[in-house]
Amino acid sequence: MITLDGVRKVYPGPVVALDGIDLSIPAGEIHGIVGQSGAGKSTLIRCLTALEKPSEGHIWVDGQDLSALGPKELRIARRSIGMVFQGGNLLDARTAGQNIAYPLKVAGLDRGHRRERVQELLDLVGLGDRGNSYPSQLSGGQRQRIAIARALAARPAVLLCDEPTSALDTQTTDQILTLIKDVRDQTGVTVVIITHEMSVVRDTCDSVTLLEKGRVVQSGNVGEIVADTASRLGRAIVPPPRVDDPPEGKVLIDVAFTSRPGEPSSSHVLGVIAELGGDVTAGTFETHGANQVARLVIATDPTRAAQTVATLRAQGIDAEERAA
Ligand SMILES: Nc1ncnc2c1ncn2[C@@H]1O[C@H](COP(=O)(O)OP(=O)(O)OP(=O)(O)O)[C@@H](O)[C@H]1O
């Protein structure tokens, strides 16, 4: 559905914003793009909307090579790409309904069909009775719902979301992410979400790409990445639980493991830790597909720390003493 092949983007300077990106996102997936500030996320999304032209390489969206299209063809191709920005970016002087209708007007849909489609979209995002409200009369979450409806108006094959929840509180964030998942389930749209929040990746994305200095560090299925205890991205998506200080006279050991079907279960590992004289101070257990992913912090006597780490590692369990 979305394929990038050797995409480079060099700004004058020169600044290499994208340095040879190869990426494939299947139709109907929700894909997260993460990376630190300056990693190239916004440049990547601007290339996907064809607002920016790659210096090298090709981008296919919905079967079309964007780099091969002329200006007129690009304008048409852009209709199959919906965009949602941080904060919504609605036109303040227009009602919610008029905001949603705008891309339909541009696409040449007649008034009657526009009205029908706008109501359908308002209902889809759960704001069926707010079509006549102006953006200033809506909450941040409601504005973002209208922005999603507007992005979906022309039935795009791809929905690109640039930090869609970073201006929202936790509860509203959850509601917007649930809406994005529902929309994907109902319409089959392929979704790309740029985010700096790993919780968005954990709770919403099927697959994820980590960018660093314009390059792909890791890309793949979220469940598989978090199950790989050696993956830095996996540990960022499911981080170790927070423990500020070890109990008096103890040291802390970070433990990470994945229980796959047919492999030693969490209770087995907890048994090993207990036998070694360790106390579980905090723990996170998450189910990803058929796997259970665990991050534990255990407290133990300093004299036993090295032995505990060695025994756990010998059993294939990731363990590391936390620096004091
Ligand atoms: N128009 C531009 N001209 C020159 N350099 C640019 C331009 N846009 C981005 N850059 C540079 O390209 C690199 C990648 O920037 P980009 O905005 O894509 O990163 P990002 O991962 O989206 O960062 P952030 O999370 O801060 O938005 C940075 O070094 C940035 O300074």
mmCIF file of C-alpha atoms and ligand atoms in Angstrom:
data_model
loop_
_atom_site.group_PDB
_atom_site.id
_atom_site.type_symbol
_atom_site.label_atom_id
_atom_site.label_comp_id
_atom_site.label_asym_id
_atom_site.label_seq_id
_atom_site.Cartn_x
_atom_site.Cartn_y
_atom_site.Cartn_z
ATOM 1 C CA MET A 1 0.000 0.000 0.000
ATOM 2 C CA ILE A 2 2.767 2.428 0.982
ATOM 3 C CA THR A 3 6.257 1.628 -0.244
ATOM 4 C CA LEU A 4 9.382 3.719 0.041
ATOM 5 C CA ASP A 5 12.397 2.695 -1.953
ATOM 6 C CA GLY A 6 15.759 4.366 -1.278
ATOM 7 C CA VAL A 7 14.177 7.687 -0.326
ATOM 8 C CA ARG A 8 16.656 10.489 0.339
ATOM 9 C CA LYS A 9 15.817 14.081 1.085
ATOM 10 C CA VAL A 10 18.595 16.645 1.217
ATOM 11 C CA TYR A 11 17.758 20.248 2.105
ATOM 12 C CA PRO A 12 20.062 23.092 1.144
ATOM 13 C CA GLY A 13 22.904 23.324 3.628
ATOM 14 C CA PRO A 14 23.179 20.531 2.890
ATOM 15 C CA VAL A 15 21.031 18.848 5.573
ATOM 16 C CA VAL A 16 20.386 15.162 4.970
ATOM 17 C CA ALA A 17 16.892 14.764 6.471
ATOM 18 C CA LEU A 18 16.200 11.304 4.991
ATOM 19 C CA ASP A 19 19.133 9.087 4.171
ATOM 20 C CA GLY A 20 17.929 6.105 2.159
ATOM 21 C CA ILE A 21 14.586 4.961 3.561
ATOM 22 C CA ASP A 22 13.197 1.584 2.519
ATOM 23 C CA LEU A 23 9.824 0.865 4.050
ATOM 24 C CA SER A 24 6.699 -1.096 3.275
ATOM 25 C CA ILE A 25 3.358 -0.624 5.038
ATOM 26 C CA PRO A 26 0.620 -3.123 4.120
ATOM 27 C CA ALA A 27 -2.932 -1.957 3.403
ATOM 28 C CA GLY A 28 -5.145 -1.603 6.466
ATOM 29 C CA GLU A 29 -2.292 -1.399 8.980
ATOM 30 C CA ILE A 30 -1.829 1.280 11.595
ATOM 31 C CA HIS A 31 1.874 2.133 11.404
ATOM 32 C CA GLY A 32 3.717 4.346 13.885
ATOM 33 C CA ILE A 33 6.764 6.440 12.982
ATOM 34 C CA VAL A 34 8.871 7.330 16.020
ATOM 35 C CA GLY A 35 12.200 9.033 16.541
ATOM 36 C CA GLN A 36 13.774 11.949 18.309
ATOM 37 C CA SER A 37 13.354 15.534 17.231
ATOM 38 C CA GLY A 38 15.169 16.059 13.929
ATOM 39 C CA ALA A 39 15.096 12.334 13.010
ATOM 40 C CA GLY A 40 13.182 13.099 9.814
ATOM 41 C CA LYS A 41 9.596 12.165 10.749
ATOM 42 C CA SER A 42 7.939 15.331 9.439
ATOM 43 C CA THR A 43 10.024 15.257 6.283
ATOM 44 C CA LEU A 44 8.917 11.670 5.717
ATOM 45 C CA ILE A 45 5.238 12.560 6.113
ATOM 46 C CA ARG A 46 5.617 15.606 3.849
ATOM 47 C CA CYS A 47 7.136 13.322 1.215
ATOM 48 C CA LEU A 48 4.195 10.928 1.633
ATOM 49 C CA THR A 49 1.744 13.760 0.960
ATOM 50 C CA ALA A 50 3.887 14.873 -1.966
ATOM 51 C CA LEU A 51 4.237 18.326 -0.396
ATOM 52 C CA GLU A 52 7.953 17.610 -0.542
ATOM 53 C CA LYS A 53 9.730 15.822 -3.371
ATOM 54 C CA PRO A 54 12.448 13.317 -2.419
ATOM 55 C CA SER A 55 15.917 14.140 -3.731
ATOM 56 C CA GLU A 56 16.279 10.457 -4.647
ATOM 57 C CA GLY A 57 14.178 7.304 -4.514
ATOM 58 C CA HIS A 58 10.534 6.420 -5.080
ATOM 59 C CA ILE A 59 7.348 6.512 -3.026
ATOM 60 C CA TRP A 60 4.300 4.477 -3.966
ATOM 61 C CA VAL A 61 0.988 5.287 -2.305
ATOM 62 C CA ASP A 62 -2.068 3.257 -3.228
ATOM 63 C CA GLY A 63 -0.284 1.830 -6.277
ATOM 64 C CA GLN A 64 0.907 5.184 -7.621
ATOM 65 C CA ASP A 65 4.527 6.279 -7.863
ATOM 66 C CA LEU A 66 4.233 9.824 -6.483
ATOM 67 C CA SER A 67 7.630 10.781 -7.874
ATOM 68 C CA ALA A 68 6.446 10.055 -11.429
ATOM 69 C CA LEU A 69 3.320 12.250 -11.341
ATOM 70 C CA GLY A 70 2.924 15.693 -12.848
ATOM 71 C CA PRO A 71 1.320 18.591 -10.919
ATOM 72 C CA LYS A 72 -2.247 17.857 -12.073
ATOM 73 C CA GLU A 73 -1.981 14.118 -11.427
ATOM 74 C CA LEU A 74 -0.474 14.873 -8.018
ATOM 75 C CA ARG A 75 -3.442 17.024 -7.054
ATOM 76 C CA ILE A 76 -5.720 14.087 -7.841
ATOM 77 C CA ALA A 77 -3.444 11.567 -6.094
ATOM 78 C CA ARG A 78 -3.486 13.738 -2.960
ATOM 79 C CA ARG A 79 -7.216 13.094 -2.663
ATOM 80 C CA SER A 80 -6.405 9.502 -1.766
ATOM 81 C CA ILE A 81 -4.287 10.794 1.146
ATOM 82 C CA GLY A 82 -6.033 12.271 4.209
ATOM 83 C CA MET A 83 -4.078 14.345 6.732
ATOM 84 C CA VAL A 84 -4.662 15.011 10.426
ATOM 85 C CA PHE A 85 -2.392 17.435 12.272
ATOM 86 C CA GLN A 86 -1.708 18.224 15.901
ATOM 87 C CA GLY A 87 -4.526 20.486 17.132
ATOM 88 C CA GLY A 88 -6.758 19.782 14.147
ATOM 89 C CA ASN A 89 -6.005 22.785 11.894
ATOM 90 C CA LEU A 90 -9.691 23.567 11.271
ATOM 91 C CA LEU A 91 -10.842 26.740 9.534
ATOM 92 C CA ASP A 92 -12.175 28.855 12.421
ATOM 93 C CA ALA A 93 -14.618 30.891 10.331
ATOM 94 C CA ARG A 94 -16.406 27.766 9.101
ATOM 95 C CA THR A 95 -18.682 25.392 10.974
ATOM 96 C CA ALA A 96 -17.652 21.802 11.656
ATOM 97 C CA GLY A 97 -19.891 20.695 8.797
ATOM 98 C CA GLN A 98 -18.408 23.258 6.389
ATOM 99 C CA ASN A 99 -14.895 22.167 7.365
ATOM 100 C CA ILE A 100 -15.755 18.567 6.511
ATOM 101 C CA ALA A 101 -17.516 19.623 3.297
ATOM 102 C CA TYR A 102 -14.549 21.632 2.036
ATOM 103 C CA PRO A 103 -12.547 18.780 0.430
ATOM 104 C CA LEU A 104 -15.784 17.425 -1.059
ATOM 105 C CA LYS A 105 -16.455 20.797 -2.681
ATOM 106 C CA VAL A 106 -12.915 20.842 -4.059
ATOM 107 C CA ALA A 107 -13.504 17.334 -5.436
ATOM 108 C CA GLY A 108 -16.617 18.645 -7.227
ATOM 109 C CA LEU A 109 -19.344 16.804 -5.295
ATOM 110 C CA ASP A 110 -22.774 18.444 -5.627
ATOM 111 C CA ARG A 111 -24.490 20.089 -2.655
ATOM 112 C CA GLY A 112 -26.988 17.278 -1.946
ATOM 113 C CA HIS A 113 -24.382 14.541 -1.895
ATOM 114 C CA ARG A 114 -22.063 16.765 0.148
ATOM 115 C CA ARG A 115 -24.712 17.244 2.815
ATOM 116 C CA GLU A 116 -25.373 13.509 2.955
ATOM 117 C CA ARG A 117 -21.668 12.629 3.177
ATOM 118 C CA VAL A 118 -20.984 15.287 5.832
ATOM 119 C CA GLN A 119 -23.749 13.866 8.044
ATOM 120 C CA GLU A 120 -22.400 10.344 7.524
ATOM 121 C CA LEU A 121 -18.925 11.528 8.598
ATOM 122 C CA LEU A 122 -20.235 13.480 11.606
ATOM 123 C CA ASP A 123 -22.001 10.289 12.713
ATOM 124 C CA LEU A 124 -18.846 8.219 12.103
ATOM 125 C CA VAL A 125 -16.845 10.403 14.494
ATOM 126 C CA GLY A 126 -19.636 10.527 17.074
ATOM 127 C CA LEU A 127 -20.598 14.198 16.584
ATOM 128 C CA GLY A 128 -23.782 13.784 14.564
ATOM 129 C CA ASP A 129 -25.437 16.845 16.159
ATOM 130 C CA ARG A 130 -22.498 19.269 16.067
ATOM 131 C CA GLY A 131 -22.322 20.072 12.362
ATOM 132 C CA ASN A 132 -23.400 23.703 12.937
ATOM 133 C CA SER A 133 -20.875 24.368 15.727
ATOM 134 C CA TYR A 134 -17.831 26.514 15.056
ATOM 135 C CA PRO A 135 -14.390 25.161 16.054
ATOM 136 C CA SER A 136 -14.238 27.639 18.972
ATOM 137 C CA GLN A 137 -17.406 26.023 20.384
ATOM 138 C CA LEU A 138 -15.829 22.543 20.388
ATOM 139 C CA SER A 139 -13.385 20.916 22.806
ATOM 140 C CA GLY A 140 -9.877 19.928 21.653
ATOM 141 C CA GLY A 141 -10.955 16.309 21.295
ATOM 142 C CA GLN A 142 -14.080 17.267 19.335
ATOM 143 C CA ARG A 143 -12.032 19.465 17.007
ATOM 144 C CA GLN A 144 -9.711 16.551 16.377
ATOM 145 C CA ARG A 145 -12.737 14.330 15.596
ATOM 146 C CA ILE A 146 -13.888 16.878 13.022
ATOM 147 C CA ALA A 147 -10.357 16.974 11.576
ATOM 148 C CA ILE A 148 -10.451 13.177 11.222
ATOM 149 C CA ALA A 149 -13.873 13.370 9.539
ATOM 150 C CA ARG A 150 -12.554 16.034 7.127
ATOM 151 C CA ALA A 151 -9.485 13.914 6.332
ATOM 152 C CA LEU A 152 -11.730 10.934 5.554
ATOM 153 C CA ALA A 153 -14.270 12.918 3.498
ATOM 154 C CA ALA A 154 -12.938 12.001 0.059
ATOM 155 C CA ARG A 155 -12.574 8.320 1.087
ATOM 156 C CA PRO A 156 -8.757 8.297 1.084
ATOM 157 C CA ALA A 157 -6.803 5.057 0.957
ATOM 158 C CA VAL A 158 -4.309 6.471 3.439
ATOM 159 C CA LEU A 159 -4.719 8.564 6.577
ATOM 160 C CA LEU A 160 -1.557 10.360 7.693
ATOM 161 C CA CYS A 161 -1.623 11.637 11.273
ATOM 162 C CA ASP A 162 1.120 13.989 12.478
ATOM 163 C CA GLU A 163 1.192 13.984 16.296
ATOM 164 C CA PRO A 164 -2.634 13.723 16.378
ATOM 165 C CA THR A 165 -2.920 13.511 20.164
ATOM 166 C CA SER A 166 0.004 15.506 21.496
ATOM 167 C CA ALA A 167 -2.197 18.511 22.384
ATOM 168 C CA LEU A 168 -4.752 16.348 24.219
ATOM 169 C CA ASP A 169 -5.124 15.006 27.771
ATOM 170 C CA THR A 170 -4.804 11.278 28.467
ATOM 171 C CA GLN A 171 -8.519 10.471 28.404
ATOM 172 C CA THR A 172 -9.152 12.408 25.191
ATOM 173 C CA THR A 173 -6.041 10.835 23.656
ATOM 174 C CA ASP A 174 -7.501 7.381 24.377
ATOM 175 C CA GLN A 175 -10.810 8.359 22.767
ATOM 176 C CA ILE A 176 -9.138 9.711 19.617
ATOM 177 C CA LEU A 177 -6.923 6.623 19.289
ATOM 178 C CA THR A 178 -9.966 4.378 19.727
ATOM 179 C CA LEU A 179 -11.711 6.385 16.999
ATOM 180 C CA ILE A 180 -8.727 5.946 14.646
ATOM 181 C CA LYS A 181 -8.799 2.170 15.262
ATOM 182 C CA ASP A 182 -12.588 2.038 14.690
ATOM 183 C CA VAL A 183 -12.255 4.023 11.484
ATOM 184 C CA ARG A 184 -9.559 1.666 10.247
ATOM 185 C CA ASP A 185 -11.716 -1.344 11.137
ATOM 186 C CA GLN A 186 -14.763 0.109 9.378
ATOM 187 C CA THR A 187 -13.122 1.560 6.265
ATOM 188 C CA GLY A 188 -9.893 -0.455 5.867
ATOM 189 C CA VAL A 189 -7.913 2.785 5.516
ATOM 190 C CA THR A 190 -4.135 2.499 5.990
ATOM 191 C CA VAL A 191 -2.995 4.766 8.828
ATOM 192 C CA VAL A 192 0.438 6.277 9.468
ATOM 193 C CA ILE A 193 0.857 8.004 12.828
ATOM 194 C CA ILE A 194 3.862 10.155 13.648
ATOM 195 C CA THR A 195 4.234 10.274 17.383
ATOM 196 C CA HIS A 196 6.727 10.830 20.158
ATOM 197 C CA GLU A 197 4.513 8.899 22.603
ATOM 198 C CA MET A 198 5.468 5.244 22.878
ATOM 199 C CA SER A 199 2.103 4.545 24.533
ATOM 200 C CA VAL A 200 0.442 5.427 21.206
ATOM 201 C CA VAL A 201 2.563 2.767 19.503
ATOM 202 C CA ARG A 202 1.881 0.198 22.234
ATOM 203 C CA ASP A 203 -1.879 0.720 22.343
ATOM 204 C CA THR A 204 -2.733 1.553 18.750
ATOM 205 C CA CYS A 205 -0.142 0.542 16.149
ATOM 206 C CA ASP A 206 0.210 -2.810 14.391
ATOM 207 C CA SER A 207 3.689 -1.960 13.181
ATOM 208 C CA VAL A 208 6.299 0.688 13.864
ATOM 209 C CA THR A 209 9.436 2.284 12.428
ATOM 210 C CA LEU A 210 12.156 3.958 14.477
ATOM 211 C CA LEU A 211 13.994 6.703 12.610
ATOM 212 C CA GLU A 212 17.347 8.089 13.670
ATOM 213 C CA LYS A 213 19.269 10.721 11.695
ATOM 214 C CA GLY A 214 17.162 10.063 8.618
ATOM 215 C CA ARG A 215 17.661 6.302 8.685
ATOM 216 C CA VAL A 216 15.490 3.341 9.683
ATOM 217 C CA VAL A 217 16.944 1.797 12.859
ATOM 218 C CA GLN A 218 14.228 -0.836 13.231
ATOM 219 C CA SER A 219 10.891 -1.501 11.585
ATOM 220 C CA GLY A 220 8.367 -4.262 12.083
ATOM 221 C CA ASN A 221 5.396 -5.710 13.891
ATOM 222 C CA VAL A 222 4.912 -4.149 17.339
ATOM 223 C CA GLY A 223 4.246 -7.506 19.041
ATOM 224 C CA GLU A 224 7.430 -9.013 17.615
ATOM 225 C CA ILE A 225 9.549 -5.975 18.496
ATOM 226 C CA VAL A 226 8.408 -5.857 22.128
ATOM 227 C CA ALA A 227 8.916 -9.618 22.433
ATOM 228 C CA ASP A 228 12.577 -9.140 21.466
ATOM 229 C CA THR A 229 14.151 -8.234 24.810
ATOM 230 C CA ALA A 230 17.353 -7.135 23.051
ATOM 231 C CA SER A 231 15.493 -4.461 21.057
ATOM 232 C CA ARG A 232 16.025 -0.900 22.268
ATOM 233 C CA LEU A 233 12.775 0.088 20.539
ATOM 234 C CA GLY A 234 10.959 -2.821 22.223
ATOM 235 C CA ARG A 235 12.142 -1.607 25.627
ATOM 236 C CA ALA A 236 11.055 1.911 24.818
ATOM 237 C CA ILE A 237 7.574 0.706 23.845
ATOM 238 C CA VAL A 238 7.249 -1.415 27.008
ATOM 239 C CA PRO A 239 9.619 0.288 29.452
ATOM 240 C CA PRO A 240 10.745 -1.139 32.792
ATOM 241 C CA PRO A 241 8.528 -0.051 35.689
ATOM 242 C CA ARG A 242 9.635 3.051 37.556
ATOM 243 C CA VAL A 243 11.407 2.419 40.819
ATOM 244 C CA ASP A 244 13.182 5.433 42.253
ATOM 245 C CA ASP A 245 15.427 3.974 44.947
ATOM 246 C CA PRO A 246 16.292 0.436 45.982
ATOM 247 C CA PRO A 247 15.096 -0.690 49.421
ATOM 248 C CA GLU A 248 17.651 -0.066 52.187
ATOM 249 C CA GLY A 249 20.780 -2.211 51.739
ATOM 250 C CA LYS A 250 19.637 -3.733 48.414
ATOM 251 C CA VAL A 251 20.510 -3.335 44.752
ATOM 252 C CA LEU A 252 18.100 -3.376 41.835
ATOM 253 C CA ILE A 253 18.180 -5.694 38.830
ATOM 254 C CA ASP A 254 16.195 -5.024 35.651
ATOM 255 C CA VAL A 255 14.751 -8.200 34.193
ATOM 256 C CA ALA A 256 13.044 -8.559 30.810
ATOM 257 C CA PHE A 257 11.611 -11.707 29.313
ATOM 258 C CA THR A 258 9.008 -12.953 26.895
ATOM 259 C CA SER A 259 6.946 -16.063 27.520
ATOM 260 C CA ARG A 260 6.133 -17.577 24.151
ATOM 261 C CA PRO A 261 3.729 -20.504 23.825
ATOM 262 C CA GLY A 262 5.550 -23.677 24.901
ATOM 263 C CA GLU A 263 8.321 -21.793 26.669
ATOM 264 C CA PRO A 264 8.853 -21.274 30.430
ATOM 265 C CA SER A 265 5.994 -19.179 31.763
ATOM 266 C CA SER A 266 6.090 -16.060 33.895
ATOM 267 C CA SER A 267 5.399 -18.110 37.011
ATOM 268 C CA HIS A 268 8.482 -20.244 36.269
ATOM 269 C CA VAL A 269 10.640 -17.107 36.044
ATOM 270 C CA LEU A 270 9.117 -15.695 39.230
ATOM 271 C CA GLY A 271 9.963 -19.020 40.913
ATOM 272 C CA VAL A 272 13.601 -18.793 39.780
ATOM 273 C CA ILE A 273 13.832 -15.235 41.140
ATOM 274 C CA ALA A 274 12.387 -16.310 44.480
ATOM 275 C CA GLU A 275 14.845 -19.238 44.703
ATOM 276 C CA LEU A 276 17.679 -16.794 44.130
ATOM 277 C CA GLY A 277 16.433 -14.720 47.067
ATOM 278 C CA GLY A 278 15.225 -11.773 44.968
ATOM 279 C CA ASP A 279 12.125 -9.700 45.709
ATOM 280 C CA VAL A 280 10.014 -8.397 42.840
ATOM 281 C CA THR A 281 9.740 -4.672 43.578
ATOM 282 C CA ALA A 282 7.716 -3.763 40.503
ATOM 283 C CA GLY A 283 6.526 -5.485 37.380
ATOM 284 C CA THR A 284 4.773 -4.944 34.066
ATOM 285 C CA PHE A 285 3.121 -7.831 32.232
ATOM 286 C CA GLU A 286 1.575 -7.324 28.830
ATOM 287 C CA THR A 287 0.031 -9.724 26.366
ATOM 288 C CA HIS A 288 1.011 -9.174 22.739
ATOM 289 C CA GLY A 289 -0.546 -11.764 20.465
ATOM 290 C CA ALA A 290 0.336 -15.201 21.851
ATOM 291 C CA ASN A 291 3.245 -13.831 23.903
ATOM 292 C CA GLN A 292 3.450 -12.448 27.379
ATOM 293 C CA VAL A 293 6.000 -9.674 27.703
ATOM 294 C CA ALA A 294 7.381 -8.929 31.159
ATOM 295 C CA ARG A 295 9.570 -6.211 32.624
ATOM 296 C CA LEU A 296 10.495 -6.645 36.278
ATOM 297 C CA VAL A 297 12.598 -4.800 38.779
ATOM 298 C CA ILE A 298 13.944 -7.054 41.477
ATOM 299 C CA ALA A 299 15.695 -6.074 44.695
ATOM 300 C CA THR A 300 18.401 -8.292 46.092
ATOM 301 C CA ASP A 301 21.329 -8.343 48.453
ATOM 302 C CA PRO A 302 24.466 -6.777 46.861
ATOM 303 C CA THR A 303 26.397 -10.007 47.525
ATOM 304 C CA ARG A 304 23.898 -11.992 45.473
ATOM 305 C CA ALA A 305 23.481 -9.581 42.554
ATOM 306 C CA ALA A 306 26.174 -10.993 40.227
ATOM 307 C CA GLN A 307 25.021 -14.591 40.827
ATOM 308 C CA THR A 308 21.377 -13.651 40.246
ATOM 309 C CA VAL A 309 22.167 -11.896 36.951
ATOM 310 C CA ALA A 310 24.331 -14.829 35.776
ATOM 311 C CA THR A 311 21.710 -17.466 36.673
ATOM 312 C CA LEU A 312 18.899 -15.594 34.954
ATOM 313 C CA ARG A 313 20.994 -14.997 31.833
ATOM 314 C CA ALA A 314 21.930 -18.683 31.728
ATOM 315 C CA GLN A 315 18.191 -19.388 31.441
ATOM 316 C CA GLY A 316 17.856 -16.977 28.525
ATOM 317 C CA ILE A 317 16.343 -14.228 30.656
ATOM 318 C CA ASP A 318 17.603 -10.699 30.105
ATOM 319 C CA ALA A 319 18.985 -9.302 33.392
ATOM 320 C CA GLU A 320 21.136 -6.325 34.288
ATOM 321 C CA GLU A 321 22.081 -4.714 37.567
ATOM 322 C CA ARG A 322 20.880 -1.134 37.661
ATOM 323 C CA ALA A 323 23.620 1.452 38.113
ATOM 324 C CA ALA A 324 23.437 3.075 41.558
HETATM 325 N N1 LIG B 1 12.808 23.101 5.050
HETATM 326 C C1 LIG B 1 13.938 22.693 5.617
HETATM 327 N N2 LIG B 1 15.127 23.246 5.264
HETATM 328 C C2 LIG B 1 16.296 22.822 5.809
HETATM 329 N N3 LIG B 1 16.375 21.853 6.741
HETATM 330 C C3 LIG B 1 15.238 21.274 7.134
HETATM 331 C C4 LIG B 1 13.963 21.668 6.606
HETATM 332 N N4 LIG B 1 13.001 20.899 7.195
HETATM 333 C C5 LIG B 1 13.642 20.082 8.043
HETATM 334 N N5 LIG B 1 14.978 20.291 8.020
HETATM 335 C C6 LIG B 1 16.029 19.558 8.779
HETATM 336 O O1 LIG B 1 15.875 18.186 8.453
HETATM 337 C C7 LIG B 1 16.081 17.370 9.605
HETATM 338 C C8 LIG B 1 14.845 16.517 9.854
HETATM 339 O O2 LIG B 1 13.781 17.375 10.247
HETATM 340 P P1 LIG B 1 12.286 16.878 10.524
HETATM 341 O O3 LIG B 1 11.467 18.080 10.825
HETATM 342 O O4 LIG B 1 11.850 16.006 9.423
HETATM 343 O O5 LIG B 1 12.483 15.999 11.840
HETATM 344 P P2 LIG B 1 11.381 15.472 12.884
HETATM 345 O O6 LIG B 1 11.802 14.099 13.250
HETATM 346 O O7 LIG B 1 10.033 15.663 12.332
HETATM 347 O O8 LIG B 1 11.592 16.453 14.114
HETATM 348 P P3 LIG B 1 10.460 17.007 15.152
HETATM 349 O O9 LIG B 1 10.025 15.844 15.977
HETATM 350 O O10 LIG B 1 11.233 18.027 15.941
HETATM 351 O O11 LIG B 1 9.369 17.616 14.310
HETATM 352 C C9 LIG B 1 16.427 18.321 10.749
HETATM 353 O O12 LIG B 1 17.831 18.408 10.825
HETATM 354 C C10 LIG B 1 15.829 19.640 10.286
HETATM 355 O O13 LIG B 1 16.547 20.717 10.839
#
